[in-house]
PDB file of C-alpha atoms in Angstrom:
ATOM      1  CA  MET A 167     -12.745-187.994 -53.937  1.00  0.00           C
ATOM      2  CA  SER A 168     -15.885-189.895 -52.285  1.00  0.00           C
ATOM      3  CA  GLU A 169     -19.263-189.348 -53.132  1.00  0.00           C
ATOM      4  CA  ALA A 170     -19.627-187.261 -49.884  1.00  0.00           C
ATOM      5  CA  ASN A 171     -17.767-184.578 -51.724  1.00  0.00           C
ATOM      6  CA  ILE A 172     -20.347-184.494 -54.785  1.00  0.00           C
ATOM      7  CA  HIS A 173     -22.729-181.511 -54.980  1.00  0.00           C
ATOM      8  CA  PRO A 174     -25.667-182.726 -56.588  1.00  0.00           C
ATOM      9  CA  GLN A 175     -27.026-179.358 -57.768  1.00  0.00           C
ATOM     10  CA  ARG A 176     -24.279-177.605 -58.162  1.00  0.00           C
ATOM     11  CA  PHE A 177     -24.152-177.322 -62.028  1.00  0.00           C
ATOM     12  CA  GLN A 178     -28.077-177.771 -62.494  1.00  0.00           C
ATOM     13  CA  ASN A 179     -29.156-176.605 -65.913  1.00  0.00           C
ATOM     14  CA  ARG A 180     -25.876-175.973 -67.210  1.00  0.00           C
ATOM     15  CA  VAL A 181     -24.640-177.336 -70.509  1.00  0.00           C
ATOM     16  CA  ALA A 182     -21.169-178.716 -70.088  1.00  0.00           C
ATOM     17  CA  LEU A 183     -18.456-179.682 -73.180  1.00  0.00           C
ATOM     18  CA  VAL A 184     -15.647-181.948 -72.270  1.00  0.00           C
ATOM     19  CA  THR A 185     -13.373-182.387 -75.217  1.00  0.00           C
ATOM     20  CA  GLY A 186     -11.457-185.695 -75.372  1.00  0.00           C
ATOM     21  CA  GLY A 187     -14.153-186.725 -73.168  1.00  0.00           C
ATOM     22  CA  SER A 188     -13.843-190.477 -73.938  1.00  0.00           C
ATOM     23  CA  ARG A 189     -11.655-192.085 -71.451  1.00  0.00           C
ATOM     24  CA  GLY A 190      -9.039-190.961 -68.821  1.00  0.00           C
ATOM     25  CA  ILE A 191      -9.464-187.407 -67.288  1.00  0.00           C
ATOM     26  CA  GLY A 192     -11.835-186.610 -69.763  1.00  0.00           C
ATOM     27  CA  ARG A 193     -14.173-189.173 -68.454  1.00  0.00           C
ATOM     28  CA  ALA A 194     -13.741-188.630 -65.182  1.00  0.00           C
ATOM     29  CA  CYS A 195     -14.973-184.972 -65.792  1.00  0.00           C
ATOM     30  CA  CYS A 196     -17.690-185.877 -67.571  1.00  0.00           C
ATOM     31  CA  LEU A 197     -18.876-188.039 -64.679  1.00  0.00           C
ATOM     32  CA  ARG A 198     -18.253-185.825 -62.231  1.00  0.00           C
ATOM     33  CA  LEU A 199     -20.182-182.899 -63.855  1.00  0.00           C
ATOM     34  CA  ALA A 200     -23.156-185.212 -64.741  1.00  0.00           C
ATOM     35  CA  LYS A 201     -23.055-186.150 -60.948  1.00  0.00           C
ATOM     36  CA  GLU A 202     -23.805-182.490 -60.322  1.00  0.00           C
ATOM     37  CA  GLY A 203     -26.517-181.913 -62.587  1.00  0.00           C
ATOM     38  CA  ALA A 204     -24.892-180.863 -65.949  1.00  0.00           C
ATOM     39  CA  ARG A 205     -26.153-181.754 -69.432  1.00  0.00           C
ATOM     40  CA  VAL A 206     -22.739-182.993 -70.750  1.00  0.00           C
ATOM     41  CA  ALA A 207     -21.885-183.249 -74.351  1.00  0.00           C
ATOM     42  CA  VAL A 208     -18.880-185.977 -74.390  1.00  0.00           C
ATOM     43  CA  SER A 209     -16.433-184.771 -77.580  1.00  0.00           C
ATOM     44  CA  TYR A 210     -14.070-187.498 -79.016  1.00  0.00           C
ATOM     45  CA  ARG A 211     -11.864-187.787 -82.370  1.00  0.00           C
ATOM     46  CA  SER A 212     -11.764-191.292 -83.183  1.00  0.00           C
ATOM     47  CA  GLY A 213     -12.658-193.269 -79.929  1.00  0.00           C
ATOM     48  CA  GLN A 214     -16.336-193.436 -80.696  1.00  0.00           C
ATOM     49  CA  LYS A 215     -16.942-196.862 -78.474  1.00  0.00           C
ATOM     50  CA  ASP A 216     -15.330-195.172 -75.340  1.00  0.00           C
ATOM     51  CA  ALA A 217     -17.195-192.257 -75.979  1.00  0.00           C
ATOM     52  CA  GLU A 218     -20.570-194.024 -76.110  1.00  0.00           C
ATOM     53  CA  GLU A 219     -19.070-195.852 -72.854  1.00  0.00           C
ATOM     54  CA  THR A 220     -18.806-192.438 -71.031  1.00  0.00           C
ATOM     55  CA  LEU A 221     -22.336-191.595 -72.412  1.00  0.00           C
ATOM     56  CA  ARG A 222     -23.571-195.079 -71.124  1.00  0.00           C
ATOM     57  CA  GLN A 223     -22.081-194.448 -67.352  1.00  0.00           C
ATOM     58  CA  ILE A 224     -23.533-190.793 -67.392  1.00  0.00           C
ATOM     59  CA  GLN A 225     -27.324-192.337 -68.263  1.00  0.00           C
ATOM     60  CA  THR A 226     -26.147-195.267 -65.528  1.00  0.00           C
ATOM     61  CA  ILE A 227     -26.078-192.444 -62.633  1.00  0.00           C
ATOM     62  CA  GLY A 228     -29.416-190.602 -64.146  1.00  0.00           C
ATOM     63  CA  GLY A 229     -27.402-188.032 -66.026  1.00  0.00           C
ATOM     64  CA  THR A 230     -27.981-186.373 -69.372  1.00  0.00           C
ATOM     65  CA  GLY A 231     -25.714-186.017 -72.307  1.00  0.00           C
ATOM     66  CA  MET A 232     -24.571-186.860 -75.805  1.00  0.00           C
ATOM     67  CA  VAL A 233     -21.486-188.031 -77.984  1.00  0.00           C
ATOM     68  CA  VAL A 234     -20.293-185.687 -80.792  1.00  0.00           C
ATOM     69  CA  GLN A 235     -17.348-186.204 -83.016  1.00  0.00           C
ATOM     70  CA  GLY A 236     -15.009-183.638 -84.453  1.00  0.00           C
ATOM     71  CA  ASP A 237     -11.273-183.077 -84.739  1.00  0.00           C
ATOM     72  CA  VAL A 238     -10.686-179.954 -82.155  1.00  0.00           C
ATOM     73  CA  SER A 239      -7.544-178.830 -84.689  1.00  0.00           C
ATOM     74  CA  ASP A 240      -9.803-178.431 -87.536  1.00  0.00           C
ATOM     75  CA  SER A 241     -12.088-174.909 -87.212  1.00  0.00           C
ATOM     76  CA  GLU A 242     -14.790-176.605 -89.660  1.00  0.00           C
ATOM     77  CA  GLN A 243     -15.303-179.693 -87.632  1.00  0.00           C
ATOM     78  CA  VAL A 244     -15.367-177.837 -84.349  1.00  0.00           C
ATOM     79  CA  ASP A 245     -18.240-175.360 -85.893  1.00  0.00           C
ATOM     80  CA  GLN A 246     -20.046-178.685 -86.590  1.00  0.00           C
ATOM     81  CA  MET A 247     -19.609-180.235 -83.319  1.00  0.00           C
ATOM     82  CA  ILE A 248     -20.484-177.437 -81.436  1.00  0.00           C
ATOM     83  CA  GLY A 249     -23.650-176.640 -83.371  1.00  0.00           C
ATOM     84  CA  LYS A 250     -24.711-180.278 -82.861  1.00  0.00           C
ATOM     85  CA  VAL A 251     -24.113-179.803 -78.915  1.00  0.00           C
ATOM     86  CA  GLU A 252     -26.078-176.490 -78.915  1.00  0.00           C
ATOM     87  CA  ALA A 253     -29.130-178.157 -81.294  1.00  0.00           C
ATOM     88  CA  GLN A 254     -29.338-180.814 -78.543  1.00  0.00           C
ATOM     89  CA  LEU A 255     -28.087-179.430 -75.091  1.00  0.00           C
ATOM     90  CA  GLY A 256     -28.143-175.919 -75.556  1.00  0.00           C
ATOM     91  CA  GLU A 257     -25.524-173.215 -75.381  1.00  0.00           C
ATOM     92  CA  VAL A 258     -22.370-174.193 -73.570  1.00  0.00           C
ATOM     93  CA  GLU A 259     -21.716-172.684 -70.543  1.00  0.00           C
ATOM     94  CA  LEU A 260     -19.453-174.547 -69.230  1.00  0.00           C
ATOM     95  CA  LEU A 261     -16.193-175.997 -70.877  1.00  0.00           C
ATOM     96  CA  VAL A 262     -13.416-178.237 -69.978  1.00  0.00           C
ATOM     97  CA  ASN A 263     -10.568-178.207 -73.150  1.00  0.00           C
ATOM     98  CA  ASN A 264      -9.112-181.422 -72.387  1.00  0.00           C
ATOM     99  CA  SER A 265      -8.568-182.880 -76.131  1.00  0.00           C
ATOM    100  CA  GLY A 266      -4.710-183.477 -76.003  1.00  0.00           C
ATOM    101  CA  ILE A 267      -1.846-185.693 -77.461  1.00  0.00           C
ATOM    102  CA  PHE A 268       1.311-186.841 -76.234  1.00  0.00           C
ATOM    103  CA  HIS A 269       4.886-187.927 -77.605  1.00  0.00           C
ATOM    104  CA  TYR A 270       7.567-189.171 -75.514  1.00  0.00           C
ATOM    105  CA  GLU A 271      10.269-188.504 -77.588  1.00  0.00           C
ATOM    106  CA  SER A 272      13.970-187.222 -77.827  1.00  0.00           C
ATOM    107  CA  HIS A 273      15.222-183.949 -79.416  1.00  0.00           C
ATOM    108  CA  THR A 274      16.762-186.517 -81.986  1.00  0.00           C
ATOM    109  CA  GLU A 275      13.328-187.961 -82.747  1.00  0.00           C
ATOM    110  CA  LEU A 276      11.285-184.736 -82.744  1.00  0.00           C
ATOM    111  CA  THR A 277      10.066-183.941 -86.369  1.00  0.00           C
ATOM    112  CA  GLU A 278       8.382-180.563 -87.780  1.00  0.00           C
ATOM    113  CA  ASP A 279       5.650-183.159 -88.249  1.00  0.00           C
ATOM    114  CA  SER A 280       5.258-184.172 -84.653  1.00  0.00           C
ATOM    115  CA  TRP A 281       5.908-180.615 -83.412  1.00  0.00           C
ATOM    116  CA  ARG A 282       2.704-179.220 -85.687  1.00  0.00           C
ATOM    117  CA  GLN A 283       0.693-181.695 -84.796  1.00  0.00           C
ATOM    118  CA  MET A 284       1.139-181.340 -80.948  1.00  0.00           C
ATOM    119  CA  LEU A 285       0.504-177.404 -80.990  1.00  0.00           C
ATOM    120  CA  ASP A 286      -2.315-177.857 -83.419  1.00  0.00           C
ATOM    121  CA  VAL A 287      -4.249-180.493 -81.261  1.00  0.00           C
ATOM    122  CA  ASN A 288      -3.193-179.117 -77.824  1.00  0.00           C
ATOM    123  CA  LEU A 289      -2.880-175.344 -78.375  1.00  0.00           C
ATOM    124  CA  THR A 290      -4.706-174.143 -81.383  1.00  0.00           C
ATOM    125  CA  GLY A 291      -7.532-176.644 -80.772  1.00  0.00           C
ATOM    126  CA  THR A 292      -8.036-174.793 -77.326  1.00  0.00           C
ATOM    127  CA  PHE A 293      -7.936-172.036 -79.070  1.00  0.00           C
ATOM    128  CA  LEU A 294     -10.674-173.327 -81.667  1.00  0.00           C
ATOM    129  CA  VAL A 295     -13.052-174.441 -79.230  1.00  0.00           C
ATOM    130  CA  THR A 296     -13.026-171.481 -77.099  1.00  0.00           C
ATOM    131  CA  TRP A 297     -13.488-169.375 -79.915  1.00  0.00           C
ATOM    132  CA  ARG A 298     -16.561-171.240 -80.916  1.00  0.00           C
ATOM    133  CA  VAL A 299     -18.109-170.902 -77.745  1.00  0.00           C
ATOM    134  CA  LYS A 300     -16.987-167.452 -76.445  1.00  0.00           C
ATOM    135  CA  GLU A 301     -19.591-165.057 -78.153  1.00  0.00           C
ATOM    136  CA  GLY A 302     -22.230-166.970 -76.485  1.00  0.00           C
ATOM    137  CA  MET A 303     -20.880-166.669 -73.113  1.00  0.00           C
ATOM    138  CA  LEU A 304     -20.148-162.972 -73.693  1.00  0.00           C
ATOM    139  CA  LYS A 305     -23.957-162.122 -74.905  1.00  0.00           C
ATOM    140  CA  ARG A 306     -25.251-164.343 -71.688  1.00  0.00           C
ATOM    141  CA  GLN A 307     -22.659-162.417 -69.503  1.00  0.00           C
ATOM    142  CA  PHE A 308     -21.532-165.969 -68.017  1.00  0.00           C
ATOM    143  CA  GLY A 309     -19.194-168.604 -68.946  1.00  0.00           C
ATOM    144  CA  ARG A 310     -16.492-170.960 -67.279  1.00  0.00           C
ATOM    145  CA  ILE A 311     -13.519-172.384 -69.369  1.00  0.00           C
ATOM    146  CA  VAL A 312     -10.694-175.230 -67.421  1.00  0.00           C
ATOM    147  CA  ASN A 313      -8.083-176.005 -69.970  1.00  0.00           C
ATOM    148  CA  LEU A 314      -6.261-179.009 -68.977  1.00  0.00           C
ATOM    149  CA  SER A 315      -2.608-177.914 -69.259  1.00  0.00           C
ATOM    150  CA  SER A 316       0.369-180.243 -67.211  1.00  0.00           C
ATOM    151  CA  LEU A 317       3.128-180.047 -64.844  1.00  0.00           C
ATOM    152  CA  SER A 318       4.980-180.160 -68.159  1.00  0.00           C
ATOM    153  CA  GLY A 319       4.475-176.540 -68.949  1.00  0.00           C
ATOM    154  CA  LEU A 320       5.740-175.466 -65.944  1.00  0.00           C
ATOM    155  CA  GLN A 321       9.216-177.390 -66.116  1.00  0.00           C
ATOM    156  CA  PRO A 322      11.925-178.315 -68.697  1.00  0.00           C
ATOM    157  CA  ARG A 323      10.816-181.710 -69.967  1.00  0.00           C
ATOM    158  CA  PRO A 324      13.805-182.613 -72.493  1.00  0.00           C
ATOM    159  CA  MET A 325      11.874-185.870 -73.615  1.00  0.00           C
ATOM    160  CA  ALA A 326       8.721-183.970 -74.598  1.00  0.00           C
ATOM    161  CA  ILE A 327      10.116-180.710 -75.891  1.00  0.00           C
ATOM    162  CA  ALA A 328       7.009-180.301 -78.205  1.00  0.00           C
ATOM    163  CA  TYR A 329       4.616-181.015 -75.293  1.00  0.00           C
ATOM    164  CA  ALA A 330       6.034-179.021 -72.554  1.00  0.00           C
ATOM    165  CA  VAL A 331       5.563-175.807 -75.339  1.00  0.00           C
ATOM    166  CA  SER A 332       2.045-176.433 -76.322  1.00  0.00           C
ATOM    167  CA  LYS A 333       0.953-176.992 -72.325  1.00  0.00           C
ATOM    168  CA  ALA A 334       2.901-173.788 -71.479  1.00  0.00           C
ATOM    169  CA  GLY A 335       1.248-172.090 -74.490  1.00  0.00           C
ATOM    170  CA  MET A 336      -2.322-173.329 -72.893  1.00  0.00           C
ATOM    171  CA  ILE A 337      -1.224-171.451 -69.575  1.00  0.00           C
ATOM    172  CA  SER A 338      -0.390-168.387 -71.105  1.00  0.00           C
ATOM    173  CA  PHE A 339      -3.598-168.492 -73.023  1.00  0.00           C
ATOM    174  CA  THR A 340      -5.771-169.087 -69.885  1.00  0.00           C
ATOM    175  CA  GLN A 341      -4.260-165.822 -68.163  1.00  0.00           C
ATOM    176  CA  SER A 342      -5.084-163.501 -71.253  1.00  0.00           C
ATOM    177  CA  THR A 343      -8.313-164.382 -72.240  1.00  0.00           C
ATOM    178  CA  ALA A 344      -9.240-164.837 -68.309  1.00  0.00           C
ATOM    179  CA  THR A 345      -8.390-161.229 -68.101  1.00  0.00           C
ATOM    180  CA  ALA A 346     -10.017-160.043 -71.273  1.00  0.00           C
ATOM    181  CA  TRP A 347     -13.099-161.485 -70.250  1.00  0.00           C
ATOM    182  CA  ALA A 348     -13.077-161.099 -66.499  1.00  0.00           C
ATOM    183  CA  GLY A 349     -15.682-158.159 -66.731  1.00  0.00           C
ATOM    184  CA  ASP A 350     -18.123-159.910 -68.588  1.00  0.00           C
ATOM    185  CA  ASN A 351     -18.302-162.906 -65.753  1.00  0.00           C
ATOM    186  CA  ILE A 352     -16.408-165.161 -67.816  1.00  0.00           C
ATOM    187  CA  ARG A 353     -13.979-167.300 -65.840  1.00  0.00           C
ATOM    188  CA  VAL A 354     -11.009-169.007 -67.289  1.00  0.00           C
ATOM    189  CA  ASN A 355      -8.623-171.475 -65.463  1.00  0.00           C
ATOM    190  CA  ALA A 356      -6.346-174.113 -65.806  1.00  0.00           C
ATOM    191  CA  VAL A 357      -5.667-177.476 -63.931  1.00  0.00           C
ATOM    192  CA  ALA A 358      -1.731-178.430 -64.438  1.00  0.00           C
ATOM    193  CA  PRO A 359      -1.723-182.234 -63.332  1.00  0.00           C
ATOM    194  CA  GLY A 360       1.556-184.079 -62.749  1.00  0.00           C
ATOM    195  CA  LEU A 361       1.885-187.977 -63.128  1.00  0.00           C
ATOM    196  CA  ILE A 362      -1.896-189.127 -63.613  1.00  0.00           C
ATOM    197  CA  GLU A 363      -2.525-192.685 -63.875  1.00  0.00           C
ATOM    198  CA  THR A 364      -4.133-192.791 -67.477  1.00  0.00           C
ATOM    199  CA  GLU A 365      -3.393-194.652 -70.586  1.00  0.00           C
ATOM    200  CA  ILE A 366      -1.186-191.568 -72.016  1.00  0.00           C
ATOM    201  CA  LEU A 367       1.732-193.176 -69.905  1.00  0.00           C
ATOM    202  CA  SER A 368       1.573-196.272 -71.865  1.00  0.00           C
ATOM    203  CA  ASN A 369       4.780-195.613 -73.883  1.00  0.00           C
ATOM    204  CA  ILE A 370       6.840-194.527 -70.905  1.00  0.00           C
ATOM    205  CA  ASP A 371       9.421-197.050 -69.417  1.00  0.00           C
ATOM    206  CA  LYS A 372       7.839-198.324 -65.823  1.00  0.00           C
ATOM    207  CA  SER A 373      11.459-197.760 -64.604  1.00  0.00           C
ATOM    208  CA  ASP A 374      10.828-194.079 -65.440  1.00  0.00           C
ATOM    209  CA  LEU A 375       7.710-193.667 -63.817  1.00  0.00           C
ATOM    210  CA  GLU A 376       8.813-195.465 -60.683  1.00  0.00           C
ATOM    211  CA  LYS A 377      11.700-192.786 -60.472  1.00  0.00           C
ATOM    212  CA  ILE A 378       9.195-190.038 -60.978  1.00  0.00           C
ATOM    213  CA  ILE A 379       6.687-191.492 -58.019  1.00  0.00           C
ATOM    214  CA  GLU A 380       9.898-191.680 -55.950  1.00  0.00           C
ATOM    215  CA  ALA A 381      10.466-188.204 -56.491  1.00  0.00           C
ATOM    216  CA  THR A 382       6.977-187.255 -55.464  1.00  0.00           C
ATOM    217  CA  PRO A 383       6.369-185.967 -51.883  1.00  0.00           C
ATOM    218  CA  ILE A 384       3.273-187.860 -52.047  1.00  0.00           C
ATOM    219  CA  PRO A 385       4.632-191.129 -53.499  1.00  0.00           C
ATOM    220  CA  ARG A 386       1.914-192.093 -55.746  1.00  0.00           C
ATOM    221  CA  MET A 387       0.268-191.329 -58.887  1.00  0.00           C
ATOM    222  CA  GLY A 388      -2.928-189.250 -59.025  1.00  0.00           C
ATOM    223  CA  THR A 389      -6.363-190.335 -60.169  1.00  0.00           C
ATOM    224  CA  PRO A 390      -8.398-188.736 -62.989  1.00  0.00           C
ATOM    225  CA  GLU A 391     -11.331-188.134 -60.562  1.00  0.00           C
ATOM    226  CA  GLU A 392      -8.844-185.879 -58.436  1.00  0.00           C
ATOM    227  CA  VAL A 393      -8.405-183.902 -61.324  1.00  0.00           C
ATOM    228  CA  ALA A 394     -12.184-184.049 -62.041  1.00  0.00           C
ATOM    229  CA  ALA A 395     -12.740-183.034 -58.727  1.00  0.00           C
ATOM    230  CA  MET A 396     -10.327-179.547 -59.058  1.00  0.00           C
ATOM    231  CA  VAL A 397     -11.842-179.049 -62.534  1.00  0.00           C
ATOM    232  CA  SER A 398     -15.251-178.893 -60.737  1.00  0.00           C
ATOM    233  CA  PHE A 399     -14.320-176.673 -58.287  1.00  0.00           C
ATOM    234  CA  LEU A 400     -12.956-174.040 -60.986  1.00  0.00           C
ATOM    235  CA  LEU A 401     -16.187-174.319 -62.759  1.00  0.00           C
ATOM    236  CA  SER A 402     -18.227-173.548 -59.827  1.00  0.00           C
ATOM    237  CA  ASP A 403     -19.565-170.663 -57.903  1.00  0.00           C
ATOM    238  CA  GLU A 404     -16.963-171.876 -54.722  1.00  0.00           C
ATOM    239  CA  SER A 405     -14.135-170.398 -56.915  1.00  0.00           C
ATOM    240  CA  ASP A 406     -16.093-167.088 -57.786  1.00  0.00           C
ATOM    241  CA  PHE A 407     -13.009-164.811 -57.429  1.00  0.00           C
ATOM    242  CA  THR A 408     -10.741-167.052 -59.231  1.00  0.00           C
ATOM    243  CA  THR A 409      -9.631-166.610 -62.805  1.00  0.00           C
ATOM    244  CA  GLY A 410      -6.420-166.718 -64.781  1.00  0.00           C
ATOM    245  CA  GLN A 411      -5.075-169.192 -62.392  1.00  0.00           C
ATOM    246  CA  THR A 412      -3.383-172.515 -62.883  1.00  0.00           C
ATOM    247  CA  LEU A 413      -3.750-174.830 -60.463  1.00  0.00           C
ATOM    248  CA  VAL A 414      -0.822-177.436 -59.786  1.00  0.00           C
ATOM    249  CA  LEU A 415      -2.216-181.459 -58.931  1.00  0.00           C
ATOM    250  CA  SER A 416       0.975-183.354 -58.894  1.00  0.00           C
ATOM    251  CA  GLY A 417       1.292-184.347 -55.200  1.00  0.00           C
ATOM    252  CA  GLY A 418       3.990-181.817 -54.595  1.00  0.00           C
ATOM    253  CA  ARG A 419       6.496-182.480 -57.100  1.00  0.00           C
ATOM    254  CA  GLY A 420       5.849-179.163 -58.658  1.00  0.00           C
ATOM    255  CA  MET A 421       4.516-176.001 -56.690  1.00  0.00           C
ATOM    256  CA  LEU A 422       3.274-172.605 -57.474  1.00  0.00           C
ATOM    257  CA  PRO A 423       4.369-169.654 -57.021  1.00  0.00           C
TER     258      PRO A 423
END
């Protein structure tokens, strides 16, 4: 996405929280929102140096932000994390639920612990962060939320069963919360990326990646910046009549409806 597509005042004076904002898609979202005027909280669980690098890049482009640590699957840590954001930047108006983990494993390798961890981080984490900010959004009668789901939530994934279930749950969560809060000027949408060039693909065989690219009508991987552009659109007033939707970003490999 070129600089010509950036809207510098789009989120002026808005406070944004991006979970998992230290690298990859999360970092791209942080930078995009900062370029468009938001004050951005970069949430991380363990990658402090990466989060600080994201903040450095935000500051380099003239943006305002902070880093904040917290495990999204732990309600106490979520409460503390968002309390720090509110104290330093203000109440969260734009939320990007991006924190997530991915395990590439067959059904013979999938364990109960792996299953629980995947759902705790990807799905329960989305719930906990959303529930912590929703009361402020309801009080102000304004809120914009984007959940980072995945194409895996829409298609069978025999090598990532728990991941696919967690991402399908995020789509259902998006639809139900969007319906519950539509009358309160809170919009909730999701993005379902396909193959995006990030570190999450590091444990997938190169030959498997090449097969996926060959099966993609636009035969390449997507970029984190392309995901961030779609997230920005869904958070903005340009999508003001859009809620409860999941937009697929996959180069045509998966299509809705």
